[in-house]
Tab-separated table of N, CA and C in Angstrom:
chain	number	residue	atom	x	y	z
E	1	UNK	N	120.105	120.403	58.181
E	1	UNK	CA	120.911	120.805	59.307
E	1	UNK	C	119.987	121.181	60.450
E	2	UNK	N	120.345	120.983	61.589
E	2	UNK	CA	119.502	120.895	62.843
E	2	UNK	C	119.799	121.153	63.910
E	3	UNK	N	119.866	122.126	64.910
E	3	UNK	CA	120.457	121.941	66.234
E	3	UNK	C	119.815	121.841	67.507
E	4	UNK	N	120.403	121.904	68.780
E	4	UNK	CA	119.420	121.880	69.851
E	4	UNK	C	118.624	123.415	69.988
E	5	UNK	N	117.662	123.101	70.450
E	5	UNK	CA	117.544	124.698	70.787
E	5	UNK	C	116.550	124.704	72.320
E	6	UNK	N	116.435	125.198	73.489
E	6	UNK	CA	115.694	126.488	74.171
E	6	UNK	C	115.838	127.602	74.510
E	7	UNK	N	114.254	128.651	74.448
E	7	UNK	CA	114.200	129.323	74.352
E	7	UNK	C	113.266	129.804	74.719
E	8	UNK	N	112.881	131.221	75.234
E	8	UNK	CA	111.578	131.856	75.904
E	8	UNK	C	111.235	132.580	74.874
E	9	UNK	N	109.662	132.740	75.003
E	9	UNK	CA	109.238	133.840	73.754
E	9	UNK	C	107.731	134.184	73.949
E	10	UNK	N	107.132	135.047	73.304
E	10	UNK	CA	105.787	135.217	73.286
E	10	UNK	C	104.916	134.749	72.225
E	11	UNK	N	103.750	134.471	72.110
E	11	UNK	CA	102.978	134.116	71.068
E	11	UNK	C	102.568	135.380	70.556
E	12	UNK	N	102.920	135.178	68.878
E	12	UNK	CA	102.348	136.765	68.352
E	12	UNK	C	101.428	136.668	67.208
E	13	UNK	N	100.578	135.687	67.412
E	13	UNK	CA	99.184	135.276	66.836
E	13	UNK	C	98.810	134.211	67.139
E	14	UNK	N	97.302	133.982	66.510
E	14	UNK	CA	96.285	132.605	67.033
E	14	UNK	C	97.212	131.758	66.540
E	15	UNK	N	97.362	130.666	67.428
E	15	UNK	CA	98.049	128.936	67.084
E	15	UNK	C	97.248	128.452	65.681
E	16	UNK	N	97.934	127.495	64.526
E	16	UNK	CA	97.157	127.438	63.912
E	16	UNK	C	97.161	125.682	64.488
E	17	UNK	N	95.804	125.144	63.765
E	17	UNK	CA	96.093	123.568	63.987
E	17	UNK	C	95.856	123.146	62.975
E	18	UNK	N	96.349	121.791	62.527
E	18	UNK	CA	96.241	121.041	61.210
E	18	UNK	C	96.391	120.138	61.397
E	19	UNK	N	95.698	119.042	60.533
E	19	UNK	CA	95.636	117.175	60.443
E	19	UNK	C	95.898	116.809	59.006
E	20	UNK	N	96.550	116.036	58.905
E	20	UNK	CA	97.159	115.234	57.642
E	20	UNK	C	96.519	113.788	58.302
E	21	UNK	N	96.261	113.129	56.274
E	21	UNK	CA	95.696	112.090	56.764
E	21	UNK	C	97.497	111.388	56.841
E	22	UNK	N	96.798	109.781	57.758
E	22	UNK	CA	98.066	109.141	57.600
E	22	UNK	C	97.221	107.558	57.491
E	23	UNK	N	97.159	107.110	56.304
E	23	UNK	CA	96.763	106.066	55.575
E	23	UNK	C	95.357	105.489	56.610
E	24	UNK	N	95.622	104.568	56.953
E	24	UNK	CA	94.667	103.603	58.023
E	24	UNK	C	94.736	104.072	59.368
E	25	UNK	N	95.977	104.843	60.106
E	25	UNK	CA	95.701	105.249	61.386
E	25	UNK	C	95.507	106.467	61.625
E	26	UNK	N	94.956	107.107	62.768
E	26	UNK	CA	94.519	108.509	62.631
E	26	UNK	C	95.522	109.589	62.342
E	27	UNK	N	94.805	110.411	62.179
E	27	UNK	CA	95.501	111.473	61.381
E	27	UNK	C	96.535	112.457	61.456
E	28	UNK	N	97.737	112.603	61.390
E	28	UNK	CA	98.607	113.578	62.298
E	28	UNK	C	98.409	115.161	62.472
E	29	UNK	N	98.572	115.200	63.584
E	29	UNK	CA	97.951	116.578	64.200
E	29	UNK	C	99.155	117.483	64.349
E	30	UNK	N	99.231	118.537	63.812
E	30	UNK	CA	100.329	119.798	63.640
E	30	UNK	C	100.025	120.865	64.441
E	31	UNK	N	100.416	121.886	65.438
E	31	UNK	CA	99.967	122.828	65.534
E	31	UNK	C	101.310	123.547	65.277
E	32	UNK	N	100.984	125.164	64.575
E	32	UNK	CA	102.113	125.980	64.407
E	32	UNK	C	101.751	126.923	65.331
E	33	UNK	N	102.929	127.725	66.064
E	33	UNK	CA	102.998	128.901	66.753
E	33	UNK	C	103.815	129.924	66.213
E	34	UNK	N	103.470	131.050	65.797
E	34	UNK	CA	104.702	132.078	65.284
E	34	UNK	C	104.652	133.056	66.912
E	35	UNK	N	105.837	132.730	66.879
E	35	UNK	CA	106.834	133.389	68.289
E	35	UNK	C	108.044	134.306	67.812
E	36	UNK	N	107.825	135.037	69.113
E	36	UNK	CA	109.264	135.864	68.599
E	36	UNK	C	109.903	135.858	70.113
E	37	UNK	N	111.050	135.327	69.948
E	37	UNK	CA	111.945	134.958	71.372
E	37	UNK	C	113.171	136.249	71.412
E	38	UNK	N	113.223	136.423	72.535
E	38	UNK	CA	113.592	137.980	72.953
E	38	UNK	C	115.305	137.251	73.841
E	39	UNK	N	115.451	138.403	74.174
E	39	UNK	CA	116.573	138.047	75.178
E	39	UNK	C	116.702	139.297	76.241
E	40	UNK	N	115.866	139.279	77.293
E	40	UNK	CA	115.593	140.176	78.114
E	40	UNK	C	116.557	140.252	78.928
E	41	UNK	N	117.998	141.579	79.539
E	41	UNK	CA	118.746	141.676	80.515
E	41	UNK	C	118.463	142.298	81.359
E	42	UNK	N	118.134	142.118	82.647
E	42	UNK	CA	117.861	142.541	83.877
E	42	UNK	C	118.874	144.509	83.559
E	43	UNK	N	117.552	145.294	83.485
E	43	UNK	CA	118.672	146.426	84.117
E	43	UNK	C	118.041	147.232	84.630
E	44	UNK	N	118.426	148.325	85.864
E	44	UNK	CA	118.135	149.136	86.759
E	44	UNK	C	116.298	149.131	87.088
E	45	UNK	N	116.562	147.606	87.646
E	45	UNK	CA	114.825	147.498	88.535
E	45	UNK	C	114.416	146.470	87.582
E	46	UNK	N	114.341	146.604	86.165
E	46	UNK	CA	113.890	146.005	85.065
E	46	UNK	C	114.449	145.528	83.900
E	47	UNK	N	113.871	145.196	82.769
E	47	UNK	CA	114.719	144.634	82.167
E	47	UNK	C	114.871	145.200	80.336
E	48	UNK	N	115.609	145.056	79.470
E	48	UNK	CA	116.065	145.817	78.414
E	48	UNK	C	116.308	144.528	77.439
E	49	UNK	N	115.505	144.705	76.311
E	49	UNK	CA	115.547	143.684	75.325
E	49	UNK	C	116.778	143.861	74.456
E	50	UNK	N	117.574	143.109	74.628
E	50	UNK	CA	118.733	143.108	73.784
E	50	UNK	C	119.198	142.627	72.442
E	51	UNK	N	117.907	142.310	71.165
E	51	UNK	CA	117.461	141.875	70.390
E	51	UNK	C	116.506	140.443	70.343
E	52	UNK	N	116.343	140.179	69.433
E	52	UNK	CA	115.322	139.035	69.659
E	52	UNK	C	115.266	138.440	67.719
E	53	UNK	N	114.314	137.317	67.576
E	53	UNK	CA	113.933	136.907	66.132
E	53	UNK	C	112.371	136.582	66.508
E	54	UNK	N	112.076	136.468	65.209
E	54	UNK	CA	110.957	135.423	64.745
E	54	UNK	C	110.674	134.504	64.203
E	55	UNK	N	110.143	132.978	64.813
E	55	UNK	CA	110.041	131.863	64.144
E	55	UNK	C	108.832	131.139	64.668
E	56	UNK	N	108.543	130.549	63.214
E	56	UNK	CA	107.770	129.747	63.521
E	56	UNK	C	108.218	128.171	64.445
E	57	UNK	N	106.775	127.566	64.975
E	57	UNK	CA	107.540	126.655	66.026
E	57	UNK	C	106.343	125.506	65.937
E	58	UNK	N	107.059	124.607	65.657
E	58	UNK	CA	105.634	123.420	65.245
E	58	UNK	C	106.242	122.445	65.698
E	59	UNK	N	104.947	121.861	66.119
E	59	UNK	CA	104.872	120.459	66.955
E	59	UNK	C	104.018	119.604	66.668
E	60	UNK	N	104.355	118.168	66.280
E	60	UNK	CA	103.646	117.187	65.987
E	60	UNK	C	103.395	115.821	66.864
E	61	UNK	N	102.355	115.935	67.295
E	61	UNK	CA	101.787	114.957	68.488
E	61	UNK	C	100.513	114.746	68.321
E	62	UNK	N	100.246	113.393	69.465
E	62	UNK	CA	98.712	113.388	69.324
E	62	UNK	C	98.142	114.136	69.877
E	63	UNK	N	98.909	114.933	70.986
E	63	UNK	CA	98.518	115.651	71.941
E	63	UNK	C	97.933	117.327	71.237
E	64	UNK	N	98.781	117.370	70.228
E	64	UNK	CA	98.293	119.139	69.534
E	64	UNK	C	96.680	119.085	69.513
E	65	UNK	N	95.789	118.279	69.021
E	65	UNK	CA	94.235	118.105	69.592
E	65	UNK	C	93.783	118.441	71.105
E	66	UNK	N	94.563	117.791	71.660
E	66	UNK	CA	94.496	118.012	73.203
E	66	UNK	C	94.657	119.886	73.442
E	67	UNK	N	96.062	120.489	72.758
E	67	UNK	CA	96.128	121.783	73.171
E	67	UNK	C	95.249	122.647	71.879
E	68	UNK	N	94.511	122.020	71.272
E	68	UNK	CA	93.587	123.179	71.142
E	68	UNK	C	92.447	123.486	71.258
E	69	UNK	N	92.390	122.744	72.575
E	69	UNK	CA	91.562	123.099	73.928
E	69	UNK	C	92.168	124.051	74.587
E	70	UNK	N	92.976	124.008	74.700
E	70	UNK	CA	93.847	124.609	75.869
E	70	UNK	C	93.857	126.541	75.277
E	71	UNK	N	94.126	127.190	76.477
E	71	UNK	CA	94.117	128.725	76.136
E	71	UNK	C	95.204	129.126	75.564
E	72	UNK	N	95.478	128.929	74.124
E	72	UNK	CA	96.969	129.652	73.638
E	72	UNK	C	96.626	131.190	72.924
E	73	UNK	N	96.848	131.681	73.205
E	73	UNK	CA	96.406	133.570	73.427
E	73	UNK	C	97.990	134.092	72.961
E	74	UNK	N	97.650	135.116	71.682
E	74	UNK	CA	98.393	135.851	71.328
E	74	UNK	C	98.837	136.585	72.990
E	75	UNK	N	100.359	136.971	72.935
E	75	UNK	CA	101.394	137.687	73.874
E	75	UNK	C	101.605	136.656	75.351
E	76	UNK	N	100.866	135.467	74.774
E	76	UNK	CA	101.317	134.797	76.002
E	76	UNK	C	103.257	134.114	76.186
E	77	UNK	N	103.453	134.139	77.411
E	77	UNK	CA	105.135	133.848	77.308
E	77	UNK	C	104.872	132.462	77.359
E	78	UNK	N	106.247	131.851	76.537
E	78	UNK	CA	106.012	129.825	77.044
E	78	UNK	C	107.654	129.624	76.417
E	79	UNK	N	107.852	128.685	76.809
E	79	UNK	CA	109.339	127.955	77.062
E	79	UNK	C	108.807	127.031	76.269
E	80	UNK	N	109.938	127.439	75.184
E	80	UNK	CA	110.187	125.999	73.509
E	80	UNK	C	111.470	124.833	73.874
E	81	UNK	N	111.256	123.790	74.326
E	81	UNK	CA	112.494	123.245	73.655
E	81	UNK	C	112.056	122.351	72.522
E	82	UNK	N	113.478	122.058	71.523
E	82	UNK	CA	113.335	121.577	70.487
E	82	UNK	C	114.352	121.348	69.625
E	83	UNK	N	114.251	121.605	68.302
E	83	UNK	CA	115.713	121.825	67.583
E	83	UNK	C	115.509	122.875	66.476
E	84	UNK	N	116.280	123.555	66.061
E	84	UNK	CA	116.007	124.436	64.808
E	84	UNK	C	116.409	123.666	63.631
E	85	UNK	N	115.373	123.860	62.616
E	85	UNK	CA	115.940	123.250	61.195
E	85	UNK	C	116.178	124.350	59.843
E	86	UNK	N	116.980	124.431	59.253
E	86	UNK	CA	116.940	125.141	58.555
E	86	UNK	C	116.130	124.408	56.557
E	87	UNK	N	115.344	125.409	56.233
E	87	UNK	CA	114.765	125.284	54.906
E	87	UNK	C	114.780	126.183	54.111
E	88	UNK	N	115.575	125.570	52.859
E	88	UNK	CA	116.021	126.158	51.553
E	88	UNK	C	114.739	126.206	50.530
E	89	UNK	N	114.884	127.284	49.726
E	89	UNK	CA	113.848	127.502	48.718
E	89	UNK	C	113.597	128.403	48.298
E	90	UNK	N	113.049	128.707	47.218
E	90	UNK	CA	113.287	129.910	46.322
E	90	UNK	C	112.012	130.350	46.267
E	91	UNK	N	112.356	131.730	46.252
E	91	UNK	CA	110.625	132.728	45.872
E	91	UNK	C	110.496	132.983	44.599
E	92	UNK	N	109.259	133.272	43.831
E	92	UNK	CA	108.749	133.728	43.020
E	92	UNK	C	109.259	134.788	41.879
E	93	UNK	N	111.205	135.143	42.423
E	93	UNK	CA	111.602	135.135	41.617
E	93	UNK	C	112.994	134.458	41.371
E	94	UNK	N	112.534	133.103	41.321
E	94	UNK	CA	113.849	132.090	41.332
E	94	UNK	C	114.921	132.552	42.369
E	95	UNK	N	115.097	133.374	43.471
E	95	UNK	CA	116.302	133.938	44.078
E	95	UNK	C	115.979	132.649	45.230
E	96	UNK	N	117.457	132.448	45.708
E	96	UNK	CA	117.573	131.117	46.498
E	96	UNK	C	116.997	132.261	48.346
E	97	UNK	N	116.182	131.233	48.947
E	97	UNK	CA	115.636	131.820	49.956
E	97	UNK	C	116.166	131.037	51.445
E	98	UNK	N	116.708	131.382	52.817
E	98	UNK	CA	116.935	130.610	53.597
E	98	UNK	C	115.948	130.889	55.097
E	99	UNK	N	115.312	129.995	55.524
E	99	UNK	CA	114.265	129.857	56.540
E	99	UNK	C	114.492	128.784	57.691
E	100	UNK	N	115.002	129.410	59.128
E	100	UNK	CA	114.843	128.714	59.796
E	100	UNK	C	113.579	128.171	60.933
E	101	UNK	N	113.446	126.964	61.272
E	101	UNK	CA	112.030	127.203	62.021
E	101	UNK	C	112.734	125.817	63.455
E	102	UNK	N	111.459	126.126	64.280
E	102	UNK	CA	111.653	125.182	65.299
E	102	UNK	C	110.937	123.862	65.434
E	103	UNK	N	111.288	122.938	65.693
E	103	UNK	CA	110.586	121.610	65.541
E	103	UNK	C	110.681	121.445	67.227
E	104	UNK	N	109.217	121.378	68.071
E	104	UNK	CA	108.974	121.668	69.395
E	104	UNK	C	109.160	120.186	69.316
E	105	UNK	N	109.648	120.228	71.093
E	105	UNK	CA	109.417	118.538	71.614
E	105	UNK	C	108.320	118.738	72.708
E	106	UNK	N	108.705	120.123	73.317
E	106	UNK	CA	108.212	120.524	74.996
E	106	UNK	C	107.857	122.263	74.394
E	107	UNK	N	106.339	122.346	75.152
E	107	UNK	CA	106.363	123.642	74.811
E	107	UNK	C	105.284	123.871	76.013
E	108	UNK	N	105.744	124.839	77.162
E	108	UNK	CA	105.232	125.017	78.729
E	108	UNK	C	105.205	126.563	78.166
E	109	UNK	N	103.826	126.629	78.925
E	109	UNK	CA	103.047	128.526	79.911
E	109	UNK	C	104.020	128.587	80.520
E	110	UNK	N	104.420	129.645	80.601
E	110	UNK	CA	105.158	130.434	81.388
E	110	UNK	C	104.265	131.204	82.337
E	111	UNK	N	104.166	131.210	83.569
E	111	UNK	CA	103.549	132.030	84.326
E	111	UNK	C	103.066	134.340	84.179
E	112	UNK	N	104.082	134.258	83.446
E	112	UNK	CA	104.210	135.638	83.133
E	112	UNK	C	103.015	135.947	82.504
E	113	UNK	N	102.216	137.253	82.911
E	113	UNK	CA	100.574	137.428	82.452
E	113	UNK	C	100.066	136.796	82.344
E	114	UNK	N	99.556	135.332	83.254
E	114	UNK	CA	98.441	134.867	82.919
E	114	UNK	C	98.173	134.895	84.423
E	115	UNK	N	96.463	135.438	84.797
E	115	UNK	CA	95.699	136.066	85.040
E	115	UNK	C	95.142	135.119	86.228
E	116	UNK	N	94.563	134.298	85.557
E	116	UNK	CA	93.828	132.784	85.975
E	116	UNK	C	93.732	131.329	85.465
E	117	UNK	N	93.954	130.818	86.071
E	117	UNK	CA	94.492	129.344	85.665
E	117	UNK	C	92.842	128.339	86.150
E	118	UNK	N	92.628	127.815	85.150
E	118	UNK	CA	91.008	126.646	85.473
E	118	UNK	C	91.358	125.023	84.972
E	119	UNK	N	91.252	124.317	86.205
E	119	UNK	CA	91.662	123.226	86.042
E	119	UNK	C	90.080	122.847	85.996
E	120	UNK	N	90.369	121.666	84.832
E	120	UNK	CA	88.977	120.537	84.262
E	120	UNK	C	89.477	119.114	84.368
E	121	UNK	N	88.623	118.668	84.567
E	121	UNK	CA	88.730	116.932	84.706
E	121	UNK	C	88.961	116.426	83.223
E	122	UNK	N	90.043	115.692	83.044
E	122	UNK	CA	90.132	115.184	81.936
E	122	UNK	C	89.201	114.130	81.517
E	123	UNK	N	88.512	114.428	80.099
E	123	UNK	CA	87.718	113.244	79.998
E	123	UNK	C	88.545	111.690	80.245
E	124	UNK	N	87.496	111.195	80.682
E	124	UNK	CA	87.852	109.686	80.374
E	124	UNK	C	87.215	108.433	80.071
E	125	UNK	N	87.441	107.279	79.529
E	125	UNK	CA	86.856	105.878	79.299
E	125	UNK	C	86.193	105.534	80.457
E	126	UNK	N	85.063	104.957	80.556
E	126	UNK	CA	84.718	104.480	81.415
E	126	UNK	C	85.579	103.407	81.900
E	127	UNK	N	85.395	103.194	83.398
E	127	UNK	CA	86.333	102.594	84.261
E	127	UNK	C	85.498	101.433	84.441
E	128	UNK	N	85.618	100.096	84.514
E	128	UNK	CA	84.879	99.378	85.010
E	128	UNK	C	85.155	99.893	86.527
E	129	UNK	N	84.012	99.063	87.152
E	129	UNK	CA	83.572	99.194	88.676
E	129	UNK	C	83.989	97.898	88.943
E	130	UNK	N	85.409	98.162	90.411
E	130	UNK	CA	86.113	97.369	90.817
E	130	UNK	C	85.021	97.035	92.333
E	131	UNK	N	84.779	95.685	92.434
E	131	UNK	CA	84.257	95.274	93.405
E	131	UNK	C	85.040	94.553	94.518
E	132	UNK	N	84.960	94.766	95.628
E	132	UNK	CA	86.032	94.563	96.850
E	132	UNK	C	86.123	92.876	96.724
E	133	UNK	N	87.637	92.548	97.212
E	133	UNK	CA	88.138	91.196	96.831
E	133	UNK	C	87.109	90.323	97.960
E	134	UNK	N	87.096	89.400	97.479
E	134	UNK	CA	86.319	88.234	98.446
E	134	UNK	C	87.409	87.687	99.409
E	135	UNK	N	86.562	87.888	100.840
E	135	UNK	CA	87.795	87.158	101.926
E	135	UNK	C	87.377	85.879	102.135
């Protein structure tokens, strides 16, 4: 079972990353985030958390290599969309267990506390050298 989901939240530990092989082509890249998404109501100047959860939130791309370069810092805010899935399974003492988590499509910084922003040139392939057309 699966639904849509977004949602705002903070990071409340290091991202983890992981690669599975996948036969002959490269390897799939996982990163997990455990977040806990709040529901903040504006009141008198500021705002009042009106409960919240915790879930984990994983995303599988080629790109998760790419973001762990990138600065993902415990208490940072970022915008999940995705879908929630729910997973059945039992603990250690046979009792039936229920776990929902998020399967990211899009997962954006949120501007909120972050400090300084450093843009880098993305590596790239060398370009051949285009030589001007002959008139």
């Amino acid at each position: 079972m699966s639904t849509f989901f977004l949602g705002e939240g903070n990071i409340c530990s290091k991202p983890e990353f992981r690669s599975f092989p996948n036969g002959n082509n490269p390897p799939r890249t996982m990163m997990r985030l455990n977040v806990r998404f709040d529901n903040p109501v504006p009141k008198d100047g500021g705002y009042e958390d009106r409960g919240g959860f915790f879930a984990p939130v994983e995303i599988w791309h080629s790109d998760a290599e790419h973001w762990s370069e990138n600065i993902y810092q415990r208490g940072m805010r970022i915008l999940v969309e995705g879908r929630t899935v729910m997973q059945e399974w039992e603990d250690n003492d046979k009792k039936p267990r229920l776990t929902f988590k998020i399967e990211a499509r899009r997962i954006a910084i949120l501007p909120n506390r972050v400090v300084t922003i450093v843009m880098k040139d993305k590596p790239s392939q060398q370009e051949p050298e285009n030589e001007p057309p002959e008139l």
